[in-house]
Short mmCIF file of C-alpha atoms and ligand atoms in Angstrom, two decimals:
data_model
loop_
_atom_site.label_atom_id
_atom_site.label_comp_id
_atom_site.label_asym_id
_atom_site.label_seq_id
_atom_site.Cartn_x
_atom_site.Cartn_y
_atom_site.Cartn_z
CA MET A 1 166.91 69.86 87.59
CA LYS A 2 164.71 72.70 88.82
CA PHE A 3 165.70 76.33 88.48
CA GLY A 4 164.02 79.04 90.54
CA GLY A 5 163.09 82.61 89.69
CA THR A 6 166.42 84.31 90.36
CA SER A 7 168.19 81.63 88.32
CA MET A 8 165.89 82.37 85.38
CA ALA A 9 165.89 86.18 85.68
CA GLY A 10 167.11 87.36 82.29
CA ILE A 11 168.66 85.86 79.21
CA GLU A 12 172.18 85.81 80.58
CA ARG A 13 171.13 83.69 83.55
CA ILE A 14 169.03 81.45 81.34
CA ARG A 15 172.19 80.87 79.25
CA SER A 16 174.04 79.91 82.41
CA VAL A 17 171.23 77.48 83.28
CA ALA A 18 171.43 76.02 79.78
CA ALA A 19 175.17 75.45 80.26
CA ARG A 20 174.52 73.57 83.51
CA VAL A 21 171.86 71.42 81.87
CA LYS A 22 174.17 70.69 78.93
CA ARG A 23 176.93 69.60 81.30
CA GLU A 24 174.65 67.06 83.02
CA ALA A 25 173.25 65.80 79.72
CA ALA A 26 176.75 65.50 78.22
CA ALA A 27 177.75 63.32 81.19
CA GLY A 28 175.14 60.82 80.04
CA ASN A 29 172.26 61.81 82.30
CA GLN A 30 168.71 61.96 81.03
CA VAL A 31 167.51 65.33 82.16
CA ALA A 32 164.10 66.90 82.61
CA VAL A 33 164.16 70.54 83.64
CA VAL A 34 161.49 72.39 85.58
CA VAL A 35 161.63 76.18 85.55
CA SER A 36 160.12 79.07 87.49
CA ALA A 37 159.06 82.42 86.09
CA MET A 38 161.67 85.18 86.17
CA ALA A 39 162.07 86.60 89.69
CA GLY A 40 159.37 89.16 90.43
CA GLU A 41 157.25 88.17 87.46
CA THR A 42 154.65 86.15 89.37
CA ASP A 43 154.29 88.98 91.90
CA ARG A 44 153.72 91.39 89.04
CA LEU A 45 151.03 89.17 87.54
CA VAL A 46 149.35 88.66 90.92
CA GLY A 47 149.34 92.45 91.33
CA PHE A 48 147.46 92.85 88.06
CA CYS A 49 144.76 90.43 89.22
CA ARG A 50 144.32 92.24 92.54
CA GLU A 51 144.18 95.56 90.77
CA ALA A 52 141.54 94.25 88.39
CA SER A 53 139.45 93.04 91.33
CA PRO A 54 140.39 92.20 94.93
CA LEU A 55 137.87 89.34 94.80
CA TYR A 56 139.25 87.93 91.57
CA ASP A 57 138.04 84.63 90.14
CA PRO A 58 140.78 82.10 90.97
CA ARG A 59 140.24 80.38 87.60
CA GLU A 60 141.23 83.50 85.75
CA TYR A 61 144.00 84.28 88.25
CA ASP A 62 145.54 80.93 87.27
CA VAL A 63 145.38 81.82 83.59
CA VAL A 64 147.24 85.05 84.33
CA VAL A 65 149.85 83.92 86.85
CA SER A 66 150.82 80.68 85.08
CA ALA A 67 152.06 82.77 82.15
CA GLY A 68 155.46 83.60 83.66
CA GLU A 69 156.59 79.97 83.51
CA GLN A 70 155.39 79.57 79.93
CA ILE A 71 157.81 82.31 78.93
CA THR A 72 160.86 80.94 80.76
CA SER A 73 160.30 77.36 79.57
CA GLY A 74 160.27 78.52 75.96
CA LEU A 75 163.31 80.70 76.50
CA LEU A 76 165.32 77.90 78.11
CA ALA A 77 164.43 75.55 75.23
CA ILE A 78 165.69 78.20 72.81
CA ALA A 79 168.88 78.73 74.84
CA LEU A 80 169.53 74.97 74.93
CA GLN A 81 168.97 74.59 71.21
CA ALA A 82 171.41 77.45 70.65
CA ILE A 83 174.18 75.39 72.29
CA ASN A 84 173.21 72.28 70.34
CA VAL A 85 171.20 70.54 73.02
CA PRO A 86 167.94 69.24 71.54
CA ALA A 87 165.20 70.60 73.79
CA ARG A 88 161.45 71.00 73.78
CA SER A 89 159.08 72.74 76.16
CA LEU A 90 156.15 70.72 77.51
CA LEU A 91 153.51 72.89 79.17
CA GLY A 92 151.38 71.70 82.06
CA TRP A 93 148.43 70.86 79.80
CA GLN A 94 150.65 69.21 77.19
CA LEU A 95 152.38 66.77 79.50
CA PRO A 96 149.79 66.76 81.13
CA ILE A 97 150.17 67.44 84.84
CA ARG A 98 146.66 66.72 86.08
CA THR A 99 145.47 68.49 89.21
CA ASP A 100 142.31 68.91 91.23
CA THR A 101 140.16 72.02 90.85
CA ALA A 102 141.45 73.99 93.85
CA PHE A 103 142.39 76.91 91.62
CA ALA A 104 145.37 78.98 92.80
CA LYS A 105 146.50 76.15 95.11
CA ALA A 106 145.77 73.01 93.16
CA ARG A 107 147.16 69.62 94.10
CA ILE A 108 148.73 67.32 91.56
CA ASP A 109 146.78 64.10 91.01
CA THR A 110 148.74 62.39 88.25
CA ILE A 111 151.44 63.10 85.71
CA ASP A 112 151.34 61.42 82.35
CA THR A 113 154.92 60.47 81.53
CA ASP A 114 154.45 59.36 77.90
CA ALA A 115 155.57 62.66 76.38
CA LEU A 116 158.52 62.77 78.75
CA GLU A 117 159.59 59.22 77.96
CA GLU A 118 159.37 60.03 74.26
CA SER A 119 161.54 63.05 74.77
CA PHE A 120 164.14 60.99 76.67
CA ALA A 121 164.04 58.33 73.97
CA ALA A 122 164.70 61.00 71.35
CA GLY A 123 167.67 62.25 73.36
CA ALA A 124 166.03 65.60 74.03
CA VAL A 125 165.81 67.66 77.20
CA ALA A 126 162.22 68.31 78.26
CA VAL A 127 161.68 71.78 79.67
CA ILE A 128 158.62 71.89 81.91
CA PRO A 129 157.16 75.10 83.28
CA GLY A 130 156.75 74.72 87.03
CA PHE A 131 153.76 75.89 89.04
CA GLN A 132 151.13 74.92 86.44
CA GLY A 133 148.82 72.03 85.73
CA VAL A 134 145.47 71.30 84.19
CA ALA A 135 142.22 70.51 85.97
CA PRO A 136 139.38 68.29 84.76
CA GLY A 137 137.54 70.41 82.21
CA GLN A 138 140.87 71.53 80.72
CA ARG A 139 141.26 74.68 82.78
CA ILE A 140 144.78 75.79 83.71
CA THR A 141 145.61 75.57 87.42
CA THR A 142 148.52 76.75 89.53
CA LEU A 143 149.97 74.98 92.55
CA GLY A 144 150.27 77.81 95.07
CA ARG A 145 153.17 80.22 95.47
CA GLY A 146 156.54 78.54 95.26
CA GLY A 147 154.85 75.62 93.50
CA SER A 148 157.59 74.96 90.96
CA ASP A 149 159.41 72.97 93.63
CA THR A 150 156.39 70.69 93.84
CA SER A 151 156.22 70.39 90.05
CA ALA A 152 159.85 69.29 90.06
CA VAL A 153 159.47 66.71 92.82
CA ALA A 154 156.26 65.38 91.24
CA VAL A 155 157.95 64.97 87.86
CA ALA A 156 160.94 63.30 89.55
CA ALA A 157 158.59 60.90 91.35
CA ALA A 158 156.59 60.14 88.20
CA ILE A 159 159.65 59.17 86.18
CA ARG A 160 161.42 57.58 89.18
CA ALA A 161 164.35 59.94 88.77
CA ASP A 162 167.59 59.22 90.59
CA ARG A 163 167.48 62.68 92.10
CA CYS A 164 165.71 66.00 92.05
CA ASP A 165 168.18 68.90 92.18
CA ILE A 166 166.59 72.17 93.22
CA TYR A 167 168.81 75.02 92.05
CA THR A 168 168.21 78.34 93.73
CA ASP A 169 169.98 81.54 94.81
CA VAL A 170 171.43 80.13 98.05
CA ASP A 171 173.71 77.11 98.24
CA GLY A 172 171.56 75.03 100.54
CA VAL A 173 169.21 74.99 103.48
CA TYR A 174 170.44 77.08 106.40
CA THR A 175 169.56 77.22 110.09
CA THR A 176 167.54 80.29 109.16
CA ASP A 177 167.12 82.59 106.16
CA PRO A 178 170.74 83.59 105.44
CA ARG A 179 169.49 86.91 104.06
CA ILE A 180 168.28 87.85 107.53
CA VAL A 181 170.99 86.27 109.66
CA PRO A 182 174.38 86.35 107.95
CA ARG A 183 175.66 84.02 110.66
CA ALA A 184 173.18 81.30 109.71
CA ARG A 185 174.85 77.93 109.20
CA LYS A 186 174.38 75.69 106.21
CA LEU A 187 173.01 72.24 106.95
CA ALA A 188 174.68 69.47 104.95
CA LYS A 189 171.66 67.28 105.64
CA VAL A 190 168.19 67.91 106.94
CA THR A 191 165.48 65.32 107.53
CA TYR A 192 162.29 65.31 105.45
CA GLU A 193 160.28 65.80 108.60
CA GLU A 194 162.21 68.85 109.76
CA MET A 195 162.32 70.34 106.28
CA LEU A 196 158.57 69.82 106.01
CA GLU A 197 158.01 71.66 109.25
CA LEU A 198 160.51 74.43 108.39
CA ALA A 199 158.90 74.95 104.99
CA SER A 200 155.41 74.95 106.44
CA VAL A 201 156.32 77.76 108.82
CA GLY A 202 157.91 79.97 106.20
CA ALA A 203 161.36 78.73 105.10
CA LYS A 204 160.42 79.32 101.49
CA VAL A 205 163.57 77.69 100.11
CA LEU A 206 161.29 74.71 99.35
CA GLN A 207 157.52 74.71 99.00
CA THR A 208 155.96 72.64 101.79
CA ARG A 209 154.10 70.34 99.45
CA SER A 210 157.26 69.51 97.56
CA VAL A 211 158.82 68.20 100.76
CA GLY A 212 155.71 66.23 101.73
CA LEU A 213 155.62 64.67 98.32
CA ALA A 214 159.35 63.87 98.35
CA MET A 215 158.93 62.21 101.73
CA LYS A 216 155.98 60.15 100.56
CA GLU A 217 157.47 59.17 97.20
CA LYS A 218 161.02 58.79 98.56
CA VAL A 219 162.49 61.26 96.07
CA ARG A 220 166.06 62.27 96.83
CA VAL A 221 166.00 66.06 96.88
CA GLN A 222 169.06 68.24 96.95
CA VAL A 223 169.19 72.05 97.26
CA LEU A 224 172.00 73.68 95.30
CA SER A 225 173.04 77.11 94.08
CA SER A 226 172.84 77.93 90.39
CA PHE A 227 175.26 80.79 90.96
CA THR A 228 178.30 78.75 91.97
CA GLY A 229 181.02 78.11 89.43
CA ARG A 230 181.54 79.29 85.90
CA ALA A 231 178.49 80.00 83.82
CA ASP A 232 179.79 79.18 80.37
CA GLY A 233 179.60 76.01 78.34
CA ASP A 234 182.06 73.40 79.52
CA GLY A 235 183.04 75.15 82.74
CA ALA A 236 179.61 74.81 84.33
CA PRO A 237 179.79 72.64 87.46
CA MET A 238 177.99 69.34 87.81
CA ALA A 239 175.64 68.78 90.73
CA ASP A 240 177.91 66.13 92.26
CA THR A 241 180.65 68.69 92.77
CA LEU A 242 178.46 71.31 94.45
CA PRO A 243 178.17 71.59 98.23
CA GLY A 244 174.43 71.73 98.83
CA THR A 245 171.94 70.32 101.29
CA MET A 246 170.56 66.82 100.94
CA ILE A 247 167.10 66.10 102.31
CA VAL A 248 167.37 62.70 103.99
CA GLY A 249 165.52 60.16 106.08
CA GLU A 250 166.05 60.35 109.83
CA GLU A 251 168.16 57.17 109.77
CA GLU A 252 170.75 58.98 107.67
CA ILE A 253 171.56 61.49 110.41
CA ASP A 254 174.08 60.42 113.08
CA ASP A 255 173.60 61.29 116.69
CA VAL A 256 176.52 63.70 116.65
CA GLU A 257 174.95 65.68 113.87
CA ARG A 258 171.65 65.91 115.69
CA GLN A 259 170.82 69.31 117.13
CA LEU A 260 168.14 70.31 119.59
CA ILE A 261 166.90 73.01 117.24
CA THR A 262 167.39 72.60 113.49
CA GLY A 263 166.24 75.98 112.36
CA ILE A 264 164.18 79.11 112.72
CA ALA A 265 161.73 80.41 110.15
CA HIS A 266 159.57 83.45 109.73
CA ASP A 267 156.44 84.10 107.74
CA LYS A 268 155.06 87.55 106.98
CA ASN A 269 152.31 86.24 104.76
CA GLU A 270 149.71 85.68 107.42
CA ALA A 271 146.97 88.03 108.53
CA LYS A 272 145.36 88.07 111.95
CA ILE A 273 141.60 88.23 112.34
CA THR A 274 139.82 88.77 115.66
CA LEU A 275 136.09 88.35 116.09
CA THR A 276 134.98 90.02 119.30
CA ARG A 277 132.16 89.04 121.63
CA VAL A 278 131.19 85.75 120.03
CA PRO A 279 128.79 83.74 122.21
CA ASP A 280 130.64 81.25 124.41
CA GLN A 281 128.48 78.25 123.51
CA PRO A 282 128.75 74.94 121.64
CA GLY A 283 128.80 75.31 117.87
CA THR A 284 130.10 78.87 117.69
CA VAL A 285 133.63 77.98 116.73
CA ALA A 286 132.30 75.64 114.06
CA SER A 287 130.14 78.43 112.66
CA ILE A 288 133.28 80.58 112.26
CA PHE A 289 135.47 78.02 110.57
CA GLU A 290 132.90 76.28 108.38
CA PRO A 291 132.44 79.22 105.98
CA LEU A 292 136.23 79.61 105.78
CA ALA A 293 136.69 75.93 104.99
CA ALA A 294 133.92 76.14 102.39
CA ALA A 295 135.86 79.00 100.76
CA ASN A 296 138.98 76.78 100.77
CA ILE A 297 140.83 79.10 103.17
CA ASN A 298 143.41 77.51 105.47
CA VAL A 299 143.32 78.73 109.04
CA ASP A 300 146.61 78.44 110.91
CA MET A 301 146.94 79.71 114.49
CA ILE A 302 143.79 79.87 116.60
CA ILE A 303 143.27 81.33 120.07
CA GLN A 304 140.06 81.53 121.96
CA ASN A 305 140.71 82.37 125.54
CA ILE A 306 139.83 85.96 126.37
CA ALA A 307 136.57 85.08 128.06
CA HIS A 308 134.77 87.87 129.83
CA GLN A 309 131.33 88.58 131.20
CA SER A 310 129.26 90.89 129.06
CA ALA A 311 127.19 92.18 131.96
CA SER A 312 129.19 93.41 134.96
CA ASN A 313 126.37 93.14 137.52
CA GLY A 314 126.02 89.45 136.79
CA ALA A 315 122.31 89.87 136.09
CA SER A 316 121.23 88.29 132.80
CA SER A 317 124.82 87.73 131.73
CA THR A 318 125.70 85.63 128.73
CA SER A 319 129.36 85.02 128.45
CA ALA A 320 131.17 85.93 125.30
CA THR A 321 134.67 85.36 124.08
CA ASP A 322 137.03 86.79 121.48
CA VAL A 323 138.34 84.42 118.83
CA THR A 324 141.61 85.23 117.09
CA PHE A 325 143.11 83.30 114.21
CA THR A 326 145.39 83.71 111.23
CA VAL A 327 144.77 83.11 107.53
CA PRO A 328 147.06 83.58 104.52
CA ALA A 329 147.24 87.33 103.84
CA ALA A 330 146.32 86.60 100.23
CA ASP A 331 143.00 85.18 101.45
CA LEU A 332 142.19 88.03 103.84
CA ALA A 333 139.67 89.80 101.59
CA ARG A 334 137.83 86.55 100.90
CA SER A 335 137.92 85.59 104.58
CA ILE A 336 136.37 88.88 105.63
CA GLU A 337 133.69 88.46 103.04
CA ALA A 338 132.89 84.89 104.12
CA LEU A 339 132.75 85.89 107.80
CA ASN A 340 130.57 88.91 107.19
CA GLN A 341 128.17 86.77 105.24
CA ALA A 342 127.97 84.39 108.19
CA ARG A 343 127.73 87.22 110.72
CA GLU A 344 124.22 86.43 111.92
CA THR A 345 124.90 82.75 112.44
CA ILE A 346 128.16 83.42 114.29
CA GLY A 347 126.85 86.45 116.15
CA PHE A 348 130.15 88.30 116.58
CA GLY A 349 130.59 91.92 117.65
CA GLU A 350 133.41 93.34 115.61
CA LEU A 351 135.79 91.93 113.02
CA ILE A 352 139.29 93.31 113.49
CA HIS A 353 142.08 92.42 111.10
CA ASP A 354 145.80 93.09 110.99
CA THR A 355 148.31 92.23 108.29
CA ARG A 356 151.27 93.75 110.16
CA VAL A 357 152.08 90.48 111.87
CA ALA A 358 154.78 87.85 111.46
CA LYS A 359 154.97 84.27 112.62
CA ILE A 360 158.32 83.16 114.03
CA SER A 361 158.91 79.44 114.51
CA VAL A 362 161.63 77.26 115.96
CA VAL A 363 161.81 73.72 114.64
CA GLY A 364 163.72 70.65 115.74
CA VAL A 365 163.07 66.97 116.38
CA GLY A 366 165.16 67.35 119.53
CA MET A 367 162.33 69.12 121.31
CA ARG A 368 160.42 65.84 121.50
CA SER A 369 162.73 64.78 124.26
CA HIS A 370 163.83 68.12 125.74
CA ALA A 371 161.83 70.47 127.93
CA GLY A 372 162.35 74.22 127.93
CA VAL A 373 162.46 75.00 124.22
CA ALA A 374 159.33 77.13 124.35
CA SER A 375 160.35 78.84 127.55
CA THR A 376 163.72 79.84 126.03
CA MET A 377 161.80 81.33 123.14
CA PHE A 378 159.44 83.37 125.32
CA THR A 379 162.21 84.55 127.66
CA THR A 380 164.44 85.62 124.76
CA LEU A 381 161.66 87.58 123.06
CA GLY A 382 160.48 89.08 126.33
CA ALA A 383 163.97 90.31 127.16
CA ARG A 384 163.95 92.24 123.88
CA GLY A 385 160.54 93.74 124.55
CA ILE A 386 158.92 91.72 121.76
CA ASN A 387 155.25 91.10 122.49
CA ILE A 388 153.70 87.72 121.68
CA GLN A 389 150.18 87.89 120.19
CA ALA A 390 149.51 84.19 119.67
CA ILE A 391 151.29 80.87 120.18
CA SER A 392 150.95 77.48 118.57
CA THR A 393 152.94 74.31 118.96
CA SER A 394 153.40 70.92 117.38
CA GLU A 395 155.55 68.01 118.40
CA ILE A 396 158.65 69.47 116.79
CA LYS A 397 157.80 73.19 116.51
CA VAL A 398 156.89 76.27 118.52
CA SER A 399 155.47 79.31 116.72
CA VAL A 400 154.63 82.78 117.95
CA LEU A 401 152.89 85.68 116.26
CA ILE A 402 154.53 89.08 116.72
CA HIS A 403 154.49 92.54 115.16
CA GLU A 404 155.92 92.45 111.64
CA ASP A 405 158.48 95.19 112.34
CA GLU A 406 160.19 92.96 114.91
CA THR A 407 160.72 89.99 112.58
CA GLU A 408 164.42 90.42 111.86
CA LEU A 409 165.27 91.19 115.48
CA ALA A 410 163.32 88.18 116.73
CA VAL A 411 164.94 85.77 114.28
CA ARG A 412 168.42 87.04 115.12
CA VAL A 413 168.10 86.88 118.88
CA LEU A 414 166.52 83.43 118.77
CA HIS A 415 169.24 82.17 116.43
CA THR A 416 171.81 83.23 119.01
CA ALA A 417 169.77 81.98 121.98
CA TYR A 418 169.57 78.44 120.57
CA GLY A 419 173.29 78.40 119.82
CA LEU A 420 172.86 78.27 116.06
CA ASP A 421 175.22 81.11 115.08
CA ALA A 422 178.16 80.07 112.94
CA GLU A 423 181.58 80.75 114.44
CA ALA A 424 182.76 84.18 113.33
CA ALA A 425 185.15 83.69 110.40
P1 ADP B 1 163.55 80.14 93.99
O1 ADP B 1 163.09 81.30 93.17
O2 ADP B 1 164.85 79.58 93.53
O3 ADP B 1 162.48 79.11 94.19
P2 ADP B 1 163.01 81.18 96.62
O4 ADP B 1 163.12 82.66 96.77
O5 ADP B 1 161.66 80.59 96.51
O6 ADP B 1 163.92 80.75 95.40
O7 ADP B 1 163.76 80.44 97.82
C1 ADP B 1 165.12 80.75 98.09
C2 ADP B 1 165.18 81.75 99.23
O8 ADP B 1 164.70 81.15 100.43
C3 ADP B 1 166.56 82.23 99.60
O9 ADP B 1 166.97 83.32 98.81
C4 ADP B 1 166.43 82.60 101.06
O10 ADP B 1 166.30 84.00 101.25
C5 ADP B 1 165.11 81.96 101.49
N1 ADP B 1 165.21 81.15 102.69
C6 ADP B 1 164.34 81.20 103.72
N2 ADP B 1 164.69 80.36 104.68
C7 ADP B 1 165.81 79.72 104.27
C8 ADP B 1 166.65 78.72 104.85
N3 ADP B 1 166.40 78.20 106.06
N4 ADP B 1 167.72 78.30 104.14
C9 ADP B 1 167.97 78.81 102.92
N5 ADP B 1 167.23 79.77 102.33
C10 ADP B 1 166.14 80.23 102.98
N1 LIG B 2 156.66 81.50 89.96
C1 LIG B 2 155.87 80.92 91.04
C2 LIG B 2 155.95 81.80 92.27
O1 LIG B 2 156.63 82.81 92.27
C3 LIG B 2 156.25 79.52 91.32
C4 LIG B 2 157.69 79.33 91.77
O2 LIG B 2 158.55 80.15 91.49
O3 LIG B 2 157.96 78.31 92.40
O4 LIG B 2 155.31 81.51 93.24
MG1 MG B 3 160.82 79.05 95.44
#
């Protein structure tokens, strides 16, 4: 059972979580619980790091931001003990959850299950703080924002759990963020592949890596609400009675259930960088992206197509091109630094950056076999006067970059255009 930030926000909610855990344990299930920090807490801690220094050391950032989960895991253990459920917290380094050394976005390598097995054998509930691990050299790491989902799936995989129930503040995965489009429809099932793509383009209901891991390790993942049903002791609902979303293999979806477009996602956490007048010659693009890769910064959308002649009379003209790409907004300061350091090698004119952008994506396996998905997207946005700044596609996804202020409008009109709106009640 994994409980997200809103589910853990305050003692009353933690009591309600404890009641849900007790109910599952009382039914004879062996339960390990993974918890997030209280809602807003990780943002607050990240803010402190940025305030202390925009170019903070990721090692120390991890020490700071992992703290929120330490607090909630201890509090849930206390709340469980208070209702006579034996419980013990097991921090990332105690379990341990071993990761690589990519601080702030570490990947889990292995999970030692001895302590967990002992806790099961003793009839106790293990409460594991999500989001944190330990790197070689004993330094604390964190798994990237939203990483508690990945902690939960990784623990479930390590102990070969029957299921990994992700409890959050919505009762499942919807065709788009239900907080933006009230007419979004809940999906009873969604395939690993589509969920992976949806998560990777911004549907933050599950962290992307958690879905990738679940797919690889064949973990049954279910998304459920922790706000449904009574919150007290015996009245708390069991997972089996809750209507959530099951993440399934493609073979578990019938043809009738299959839609052309599964969902629409948005992501406001990217920043756009344009390098102007870079020489149009072999090796230039590599010289831009090498320093970013060396700094462990993931580049997402890339466009390089605004070629123009630098000399209008055609005399000694060398052609130059603008290169535009997006990086996580959180990595913008480090990206600018890395690019400026490589300025002479790259030979760019200006570096222009913009954080007021949003990426809107439509996802669906149906587009493999249907033409016109992208064109519907462009026509719909164009009709609303929404300008497209960049485009990228994959086999089952089309993404566009637009101005941030137009996010909600874009998601709504696309949701309608692809016929995803729920019937009005
Ligand atoms: P938690 O703290 O429980 O991990 P998150 O805030 O990380 O919760 O994720 C849940 C949120 O994801 C929901 O409140 C919802 O606004 C958002 N969300 C975005 N896209 C979707 C979607 N397609 N279906 C459901 N929720 C979504
Ligand atoms: N607390 C962390 C975050 O806000 C991890 C999580 O909640 O999944 O990103
Ligand atoms: Mg989350």
